[in-house]
mmCIF file with all atom_site columns, C-alpha atoms in Angstrom:
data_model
loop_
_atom_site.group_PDB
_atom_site.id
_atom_site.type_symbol
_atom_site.label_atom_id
_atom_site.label_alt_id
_atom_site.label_comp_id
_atom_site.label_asym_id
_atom_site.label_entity_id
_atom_site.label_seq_id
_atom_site.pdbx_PDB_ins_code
_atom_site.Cartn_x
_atom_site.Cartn_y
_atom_site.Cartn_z
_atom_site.occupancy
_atom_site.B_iso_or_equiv
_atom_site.pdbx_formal_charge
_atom_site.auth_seq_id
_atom_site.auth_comp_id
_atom_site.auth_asym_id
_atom_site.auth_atom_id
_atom_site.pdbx_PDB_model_num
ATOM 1   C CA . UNK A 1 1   ? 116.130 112.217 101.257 1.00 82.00 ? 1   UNK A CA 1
ATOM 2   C CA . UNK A 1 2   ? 118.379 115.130 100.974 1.00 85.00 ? 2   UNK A CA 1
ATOM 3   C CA . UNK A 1 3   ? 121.419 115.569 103.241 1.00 86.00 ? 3   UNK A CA 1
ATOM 4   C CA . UNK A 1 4   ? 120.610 119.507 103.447 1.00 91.00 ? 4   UNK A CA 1
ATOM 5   C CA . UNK A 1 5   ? 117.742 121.699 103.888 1.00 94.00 ? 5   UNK A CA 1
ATOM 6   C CA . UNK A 1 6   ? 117.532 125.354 103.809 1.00 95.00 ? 6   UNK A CA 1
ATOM 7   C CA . UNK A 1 7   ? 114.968 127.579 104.133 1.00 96.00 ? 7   UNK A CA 1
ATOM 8   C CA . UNK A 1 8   ? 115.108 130.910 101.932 1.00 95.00 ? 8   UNK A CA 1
ATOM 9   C CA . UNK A 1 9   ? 113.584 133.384 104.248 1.00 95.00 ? 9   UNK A CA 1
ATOM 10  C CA . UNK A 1 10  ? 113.735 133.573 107.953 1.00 96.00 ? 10  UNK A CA 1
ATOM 11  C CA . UNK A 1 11  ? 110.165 134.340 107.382 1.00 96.00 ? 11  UNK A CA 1
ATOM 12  C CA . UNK A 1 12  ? 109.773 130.818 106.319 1.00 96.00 ? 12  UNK A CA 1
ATOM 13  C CA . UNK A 1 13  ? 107.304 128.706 107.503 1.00 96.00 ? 13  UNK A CA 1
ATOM 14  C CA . UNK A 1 14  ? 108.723 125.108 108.825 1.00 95.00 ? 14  UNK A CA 1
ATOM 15  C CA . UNK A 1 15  ? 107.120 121.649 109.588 1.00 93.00 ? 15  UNK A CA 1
ATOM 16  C CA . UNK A 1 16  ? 103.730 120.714 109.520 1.00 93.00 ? 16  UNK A CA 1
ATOM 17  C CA . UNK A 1 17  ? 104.499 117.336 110.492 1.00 94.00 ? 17  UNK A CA 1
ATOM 18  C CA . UNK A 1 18  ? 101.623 115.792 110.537 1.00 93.00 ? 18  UNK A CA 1
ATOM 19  C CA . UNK A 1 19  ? 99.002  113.325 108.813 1.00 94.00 ? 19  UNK A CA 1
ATOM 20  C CA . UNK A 1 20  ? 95.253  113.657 108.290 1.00 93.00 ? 20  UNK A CA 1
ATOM 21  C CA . UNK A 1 21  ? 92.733  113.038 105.704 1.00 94.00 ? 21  UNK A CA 1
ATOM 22  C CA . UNK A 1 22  ? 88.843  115.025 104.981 1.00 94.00 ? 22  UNK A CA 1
ATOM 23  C CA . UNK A 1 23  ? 86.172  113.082 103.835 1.00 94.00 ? 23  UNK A CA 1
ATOM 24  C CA . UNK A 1 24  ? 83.012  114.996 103.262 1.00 92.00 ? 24  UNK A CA 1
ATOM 25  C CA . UNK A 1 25  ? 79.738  113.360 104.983 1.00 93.00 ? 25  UNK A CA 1
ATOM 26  C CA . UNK A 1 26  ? 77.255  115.249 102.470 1.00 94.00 ? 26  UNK A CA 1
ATOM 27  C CA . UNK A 1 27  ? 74.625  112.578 103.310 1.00 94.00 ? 27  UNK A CA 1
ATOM 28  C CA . UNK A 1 28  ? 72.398  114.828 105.553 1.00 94.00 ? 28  UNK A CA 1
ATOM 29  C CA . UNK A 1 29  ? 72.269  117.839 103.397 1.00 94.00 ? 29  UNK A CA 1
ATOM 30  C CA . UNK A 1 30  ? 71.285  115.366 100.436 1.00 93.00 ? 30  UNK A CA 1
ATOM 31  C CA . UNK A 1 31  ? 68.433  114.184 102.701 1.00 94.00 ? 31  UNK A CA 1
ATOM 32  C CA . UNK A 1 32  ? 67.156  117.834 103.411 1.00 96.00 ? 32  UNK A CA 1
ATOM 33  C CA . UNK A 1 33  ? 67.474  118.753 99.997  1.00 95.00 ? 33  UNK A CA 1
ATOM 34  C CA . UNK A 1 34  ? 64.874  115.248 99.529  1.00 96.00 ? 34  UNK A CA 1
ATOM 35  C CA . UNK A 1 35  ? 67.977  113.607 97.729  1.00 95.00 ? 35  UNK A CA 1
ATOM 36  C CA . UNK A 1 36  ? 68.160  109.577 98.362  1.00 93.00 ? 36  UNK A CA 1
ATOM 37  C CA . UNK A 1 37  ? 71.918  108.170 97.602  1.00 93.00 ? 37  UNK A CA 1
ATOM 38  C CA . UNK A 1 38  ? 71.864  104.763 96.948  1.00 92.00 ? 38  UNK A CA 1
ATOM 39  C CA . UNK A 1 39  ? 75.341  103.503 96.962  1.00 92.00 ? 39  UNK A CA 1
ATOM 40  C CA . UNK A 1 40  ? 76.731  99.892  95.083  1.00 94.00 ? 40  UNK A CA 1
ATOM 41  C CA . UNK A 1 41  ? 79.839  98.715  95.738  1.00 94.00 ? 41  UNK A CA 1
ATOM 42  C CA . UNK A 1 42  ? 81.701  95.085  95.464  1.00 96.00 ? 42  UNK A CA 1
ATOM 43  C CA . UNK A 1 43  ? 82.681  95.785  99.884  1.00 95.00 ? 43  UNK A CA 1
ATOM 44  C CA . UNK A 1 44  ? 82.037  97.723  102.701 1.00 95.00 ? 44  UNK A CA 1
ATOM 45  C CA . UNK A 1 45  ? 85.067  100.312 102.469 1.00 95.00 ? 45  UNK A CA 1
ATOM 46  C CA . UNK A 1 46  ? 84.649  100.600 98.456  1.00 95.00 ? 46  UNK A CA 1
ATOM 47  C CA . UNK A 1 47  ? 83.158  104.152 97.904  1.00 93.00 ? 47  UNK A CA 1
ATOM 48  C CA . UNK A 1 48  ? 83.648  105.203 101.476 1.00 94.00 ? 48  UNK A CA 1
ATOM 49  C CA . UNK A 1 49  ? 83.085  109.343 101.730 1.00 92.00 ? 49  UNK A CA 1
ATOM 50  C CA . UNK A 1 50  ? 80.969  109.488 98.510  1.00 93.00 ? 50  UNK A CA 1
ATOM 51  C CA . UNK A 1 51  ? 79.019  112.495 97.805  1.00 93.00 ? 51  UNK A CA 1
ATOM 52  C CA . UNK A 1 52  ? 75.638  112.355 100.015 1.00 93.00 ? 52  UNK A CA 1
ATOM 53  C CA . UNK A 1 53  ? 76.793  108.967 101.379 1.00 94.00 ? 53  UNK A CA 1
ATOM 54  C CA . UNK A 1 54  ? 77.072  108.736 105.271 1.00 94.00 ? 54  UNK A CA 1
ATOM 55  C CA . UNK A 1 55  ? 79.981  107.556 106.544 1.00 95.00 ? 55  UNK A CA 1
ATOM 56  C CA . UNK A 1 56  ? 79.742  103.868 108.627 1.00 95.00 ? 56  UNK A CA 1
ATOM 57  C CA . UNK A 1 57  ? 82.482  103.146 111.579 1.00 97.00 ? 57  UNK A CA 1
ATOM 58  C CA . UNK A 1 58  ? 84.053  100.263 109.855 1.00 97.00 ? 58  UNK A CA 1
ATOM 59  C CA . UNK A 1 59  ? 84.353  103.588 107.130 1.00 97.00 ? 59  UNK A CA 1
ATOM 60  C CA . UNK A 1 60  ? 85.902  105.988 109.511 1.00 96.00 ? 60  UNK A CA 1
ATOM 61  C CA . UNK A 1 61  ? 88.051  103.047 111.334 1.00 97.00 ? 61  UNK A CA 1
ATOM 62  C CA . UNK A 1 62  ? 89.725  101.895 108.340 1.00 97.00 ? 62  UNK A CA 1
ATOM 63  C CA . UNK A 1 63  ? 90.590  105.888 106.884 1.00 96.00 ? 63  UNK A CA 1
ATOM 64  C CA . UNK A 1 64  ? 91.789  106.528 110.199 1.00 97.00 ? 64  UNK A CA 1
ATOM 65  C CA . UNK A 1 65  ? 93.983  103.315 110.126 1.00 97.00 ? 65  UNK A CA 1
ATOM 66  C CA . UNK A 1 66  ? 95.278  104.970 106.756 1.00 97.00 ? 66  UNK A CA 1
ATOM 67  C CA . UNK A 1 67  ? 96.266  108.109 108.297 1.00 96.00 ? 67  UNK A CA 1
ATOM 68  C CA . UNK A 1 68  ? 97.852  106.610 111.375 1.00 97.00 ? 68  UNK A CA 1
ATOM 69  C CA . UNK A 1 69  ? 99.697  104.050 109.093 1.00 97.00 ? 69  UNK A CA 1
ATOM 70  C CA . UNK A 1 70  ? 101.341 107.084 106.828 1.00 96.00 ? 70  UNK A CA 1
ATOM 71  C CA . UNK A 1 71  ? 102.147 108.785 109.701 1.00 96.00 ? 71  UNK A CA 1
ATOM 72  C CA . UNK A 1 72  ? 104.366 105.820 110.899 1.00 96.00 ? 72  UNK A CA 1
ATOM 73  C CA . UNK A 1 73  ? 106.675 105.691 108.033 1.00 96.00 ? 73  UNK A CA 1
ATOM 74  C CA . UNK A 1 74  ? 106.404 110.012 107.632 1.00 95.00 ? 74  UNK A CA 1
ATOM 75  C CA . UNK A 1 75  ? 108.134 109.666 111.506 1.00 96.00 ? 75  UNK A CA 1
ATOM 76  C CA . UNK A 1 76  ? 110.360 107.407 110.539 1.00 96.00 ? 76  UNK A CA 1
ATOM 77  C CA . UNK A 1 77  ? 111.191 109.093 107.724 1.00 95.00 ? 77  UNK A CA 1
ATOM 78  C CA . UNK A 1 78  ? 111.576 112.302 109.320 1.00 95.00 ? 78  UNK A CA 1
ATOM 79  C CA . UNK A 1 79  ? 113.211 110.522 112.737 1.00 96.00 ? 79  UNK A CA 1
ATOM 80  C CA . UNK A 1 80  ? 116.201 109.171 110.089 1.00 95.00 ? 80  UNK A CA 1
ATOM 81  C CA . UNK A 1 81  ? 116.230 111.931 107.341 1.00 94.00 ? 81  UNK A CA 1
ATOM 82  C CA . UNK A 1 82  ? 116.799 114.656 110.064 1.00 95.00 ? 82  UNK A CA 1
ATOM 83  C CA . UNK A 1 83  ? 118.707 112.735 113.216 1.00 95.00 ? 83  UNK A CA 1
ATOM 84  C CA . UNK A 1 84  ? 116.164 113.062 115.623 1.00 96.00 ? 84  UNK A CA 1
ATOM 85  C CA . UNK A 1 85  ? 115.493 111.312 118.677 1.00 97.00 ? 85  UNK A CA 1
ATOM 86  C CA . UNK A 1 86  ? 111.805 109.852 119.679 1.00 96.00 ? 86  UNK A CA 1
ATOM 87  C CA . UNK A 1 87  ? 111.778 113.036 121.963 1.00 97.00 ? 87  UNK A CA 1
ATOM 88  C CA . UNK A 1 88  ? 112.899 115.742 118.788 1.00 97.00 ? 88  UNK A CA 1
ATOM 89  C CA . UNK A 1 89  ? 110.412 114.128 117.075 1.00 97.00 ? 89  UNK A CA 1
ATOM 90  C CA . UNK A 1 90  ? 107.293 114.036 119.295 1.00 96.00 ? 90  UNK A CA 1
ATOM 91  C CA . UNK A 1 91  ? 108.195 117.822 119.592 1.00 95.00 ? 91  UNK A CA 1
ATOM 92  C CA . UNK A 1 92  ? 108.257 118.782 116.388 1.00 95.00 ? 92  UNK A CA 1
ATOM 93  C CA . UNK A 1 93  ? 105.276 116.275 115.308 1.00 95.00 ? 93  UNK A CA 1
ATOM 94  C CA . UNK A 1 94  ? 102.243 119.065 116.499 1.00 94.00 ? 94  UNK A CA 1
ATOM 95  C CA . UNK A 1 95  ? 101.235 119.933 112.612 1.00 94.00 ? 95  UNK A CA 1
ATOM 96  C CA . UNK A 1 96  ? 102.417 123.005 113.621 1.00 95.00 ? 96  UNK A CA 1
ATOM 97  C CA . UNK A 1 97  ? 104.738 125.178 111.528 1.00 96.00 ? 97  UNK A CA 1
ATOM 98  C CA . UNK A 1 98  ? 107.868 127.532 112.705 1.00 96.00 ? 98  UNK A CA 1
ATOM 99  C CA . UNK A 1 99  ? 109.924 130.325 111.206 1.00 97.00 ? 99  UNK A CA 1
ATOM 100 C CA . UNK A 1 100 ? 113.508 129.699 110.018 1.00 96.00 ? 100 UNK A CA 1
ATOM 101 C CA . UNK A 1 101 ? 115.465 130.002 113.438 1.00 96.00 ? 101 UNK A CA 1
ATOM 102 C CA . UNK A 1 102 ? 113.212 127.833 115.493 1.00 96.00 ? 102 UNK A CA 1
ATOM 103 C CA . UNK A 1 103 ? 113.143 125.106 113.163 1.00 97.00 ? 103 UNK A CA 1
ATOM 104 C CA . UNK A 1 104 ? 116.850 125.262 113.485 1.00 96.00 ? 104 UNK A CA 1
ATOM 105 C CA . UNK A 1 105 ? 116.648 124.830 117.002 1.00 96.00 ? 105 UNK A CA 1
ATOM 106 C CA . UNK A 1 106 ? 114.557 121.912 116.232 1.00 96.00 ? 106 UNK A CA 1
ATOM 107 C CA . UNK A 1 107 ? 116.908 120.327 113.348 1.00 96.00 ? 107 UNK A CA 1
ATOM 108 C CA . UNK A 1 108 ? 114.104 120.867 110.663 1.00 96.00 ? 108 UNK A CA 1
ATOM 109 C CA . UNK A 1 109 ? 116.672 122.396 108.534 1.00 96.00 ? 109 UNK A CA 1
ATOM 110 C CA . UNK A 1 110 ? 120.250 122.925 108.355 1.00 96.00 ? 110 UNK A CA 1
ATOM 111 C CA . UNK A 1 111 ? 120.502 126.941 107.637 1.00 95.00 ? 111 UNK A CA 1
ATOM 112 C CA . UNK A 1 112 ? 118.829 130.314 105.630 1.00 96.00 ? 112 UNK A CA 1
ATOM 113 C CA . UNK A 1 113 ? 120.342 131.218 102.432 1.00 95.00 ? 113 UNK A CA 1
ATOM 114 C CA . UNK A 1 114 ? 118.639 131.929 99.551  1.00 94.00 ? 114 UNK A CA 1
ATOM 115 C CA . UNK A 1 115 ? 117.489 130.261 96.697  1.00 94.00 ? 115 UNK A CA 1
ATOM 116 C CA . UNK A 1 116 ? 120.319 131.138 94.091  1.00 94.00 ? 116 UNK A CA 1
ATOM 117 C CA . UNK A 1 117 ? 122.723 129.759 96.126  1.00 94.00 ? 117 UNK A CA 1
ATOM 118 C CA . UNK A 1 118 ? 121.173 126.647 96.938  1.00 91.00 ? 118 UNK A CA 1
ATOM 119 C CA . UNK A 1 119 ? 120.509 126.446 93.437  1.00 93.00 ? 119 UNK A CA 1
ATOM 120 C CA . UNK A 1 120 ? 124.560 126.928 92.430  1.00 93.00 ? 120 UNK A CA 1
ATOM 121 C CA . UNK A 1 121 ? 125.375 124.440 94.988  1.00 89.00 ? 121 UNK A CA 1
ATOM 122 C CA . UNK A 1 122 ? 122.866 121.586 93.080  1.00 90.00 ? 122 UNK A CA 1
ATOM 123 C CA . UNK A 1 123 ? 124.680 122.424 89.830  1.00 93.00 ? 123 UNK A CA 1
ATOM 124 C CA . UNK A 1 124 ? 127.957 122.257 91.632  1.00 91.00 ? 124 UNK A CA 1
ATOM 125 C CA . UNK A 1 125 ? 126.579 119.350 93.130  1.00 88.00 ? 125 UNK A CA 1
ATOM 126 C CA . UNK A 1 126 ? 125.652 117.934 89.691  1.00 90.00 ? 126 UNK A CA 1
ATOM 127 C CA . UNK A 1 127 ? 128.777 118.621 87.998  1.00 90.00 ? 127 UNK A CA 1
ATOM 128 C CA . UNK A 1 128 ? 131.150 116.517 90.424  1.00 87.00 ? 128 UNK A CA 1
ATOM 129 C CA . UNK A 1 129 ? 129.069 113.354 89.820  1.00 81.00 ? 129 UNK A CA 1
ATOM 130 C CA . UNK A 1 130 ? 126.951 113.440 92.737  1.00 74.00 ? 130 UNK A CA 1
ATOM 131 C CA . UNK A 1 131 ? 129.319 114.169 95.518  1.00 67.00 ? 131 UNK A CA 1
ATOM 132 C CA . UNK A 1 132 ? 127.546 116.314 97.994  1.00 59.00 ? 132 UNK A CA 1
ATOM 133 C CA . UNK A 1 133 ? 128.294 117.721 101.238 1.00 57.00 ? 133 UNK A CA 1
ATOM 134 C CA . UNK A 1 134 ? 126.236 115.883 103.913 1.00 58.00 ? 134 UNK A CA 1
ATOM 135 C CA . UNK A 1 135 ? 124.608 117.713 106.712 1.00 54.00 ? 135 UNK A CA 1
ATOM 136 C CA . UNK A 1 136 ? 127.485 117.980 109.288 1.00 53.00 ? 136 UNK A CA 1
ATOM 137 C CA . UNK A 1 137 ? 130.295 118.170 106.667 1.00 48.00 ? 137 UNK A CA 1
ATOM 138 C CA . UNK A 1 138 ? 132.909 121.660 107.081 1.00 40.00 ? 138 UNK A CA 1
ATOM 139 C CA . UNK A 1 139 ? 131.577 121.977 103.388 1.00 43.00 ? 139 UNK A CA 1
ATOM 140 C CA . UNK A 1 140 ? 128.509 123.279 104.924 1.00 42.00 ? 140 UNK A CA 1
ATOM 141 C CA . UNK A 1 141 ? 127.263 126.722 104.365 1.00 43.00 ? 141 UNK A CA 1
ATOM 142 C CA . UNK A 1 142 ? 126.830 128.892 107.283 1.00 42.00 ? 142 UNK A CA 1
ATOM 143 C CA . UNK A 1 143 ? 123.282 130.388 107.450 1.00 43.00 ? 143 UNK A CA 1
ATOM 144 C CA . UNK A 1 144 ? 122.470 133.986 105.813 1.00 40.00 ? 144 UNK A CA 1
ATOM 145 C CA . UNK A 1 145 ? 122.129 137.012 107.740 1.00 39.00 ? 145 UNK A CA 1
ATOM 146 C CA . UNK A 1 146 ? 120.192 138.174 104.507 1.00 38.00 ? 146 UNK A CA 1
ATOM 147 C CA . UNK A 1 147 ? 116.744 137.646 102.493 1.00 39.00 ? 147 UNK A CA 1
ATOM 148 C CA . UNK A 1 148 ? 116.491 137.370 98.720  1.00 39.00 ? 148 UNK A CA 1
ATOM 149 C CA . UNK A 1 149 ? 113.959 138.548 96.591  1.00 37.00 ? 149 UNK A CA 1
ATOM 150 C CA . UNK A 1 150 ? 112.736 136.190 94.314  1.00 38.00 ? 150 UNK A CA 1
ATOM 151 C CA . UNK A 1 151 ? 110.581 136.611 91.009  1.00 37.00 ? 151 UNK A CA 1
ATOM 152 C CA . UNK A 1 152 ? 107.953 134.651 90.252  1.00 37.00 ? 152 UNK A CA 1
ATOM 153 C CA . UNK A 1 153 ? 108.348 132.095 87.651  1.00 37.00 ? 153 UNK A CA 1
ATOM 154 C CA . UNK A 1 154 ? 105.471 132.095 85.038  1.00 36.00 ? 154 UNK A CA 1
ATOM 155 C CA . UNK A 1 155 ? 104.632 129.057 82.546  1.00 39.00 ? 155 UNK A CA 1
ATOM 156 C CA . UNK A 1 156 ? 101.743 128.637 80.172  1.00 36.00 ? 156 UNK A CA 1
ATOM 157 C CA . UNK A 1 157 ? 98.862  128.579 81.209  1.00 39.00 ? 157 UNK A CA 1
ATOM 158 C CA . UNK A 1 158 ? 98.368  130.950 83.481  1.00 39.00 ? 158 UNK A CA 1
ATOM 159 C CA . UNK A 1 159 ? 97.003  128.085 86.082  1.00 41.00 ? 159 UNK A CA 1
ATOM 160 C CA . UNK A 1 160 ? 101.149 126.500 86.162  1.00 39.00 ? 160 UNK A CA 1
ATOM 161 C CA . UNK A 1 161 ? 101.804 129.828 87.889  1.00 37.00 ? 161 UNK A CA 1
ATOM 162 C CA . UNK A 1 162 ? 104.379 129.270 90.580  1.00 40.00 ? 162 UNK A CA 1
ATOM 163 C CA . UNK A 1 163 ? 106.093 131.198 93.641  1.00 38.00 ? 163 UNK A CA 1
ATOM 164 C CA . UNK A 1 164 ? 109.352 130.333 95.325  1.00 39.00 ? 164 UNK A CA 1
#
């Protein structure tokens, strides 16, 4: 985990912490459409969510139990990565997202600056052999007062198209 996170923006949208998962239950618009799935399978959970397929409850049990089960360690992860007690984290676990300042009220992240100088500190960070500043070190960087700009970064294809 990193021992810093900073947003870029105070526009910056924070969180989402959350789990879920969408299967697709296509199976009655393959009946109206006079379409008959037929599915094989070596179990009851193998091809779960196929196209035109319905869905059984041992099905929707077992994704849920996935979900539920990578929401466990993403808490925990979260809970340790960002020092937050059961409370901080129930709070902050809504799937919901917040801009820069509120999700340093919640201890999401550690400050606002932008990208370039996040970017010097990783090649400062890079050049001492690894020694970085952890999250309530006095080598911390106070939060920006100001946004940066950024350009978007373009690779070939088109379709690798990325924006900070």
């Amino acid at each position: 985990q990193a021992s810093q996170i900073f947003a870029n923006s105070p526009t910056a949208q924070i969180g989402s912490i959350g789990t879920f998962m969408v299967v697709y239950d296509m199976s009655e618009a393959a009946a109206k459409e006079g379409i008959k799935v037929h599915r094989f399978a070596t179990g009851p959970l193998k091809g779960a969510g196929a196209k035109g397929t319905p869905l059984t409850e041992e099905q929707r049990a077992h994704l849920q139990q996935i979900t539920d089960e990578s929401q466990t360690a993403f808490d925990g992860a979260v809970k340790r990565g960002r020092g937050l007690t059961d409370k901080q984290l129930a709070d902050v676990r809504t799937g919901g997202v917040w801009t820069a300042q509120n999700a340093m009220d919640r201890k999401l992240i550690d400050g606002v600056r932008p990208l370039g100088k996040t970017l010097d500190e990783l090649v400062k960070f890079a050049s001492t052999g690894g020694k970085a500043p952890t999250r309530n070190s006095a080598s911390t960087l106070p939060m920006m007062k100001q946004t940066q700009t950024l350009p978007m970064l373009s690779a070939t294809p088109k379709e690798q198209r990325h924006e900070l």
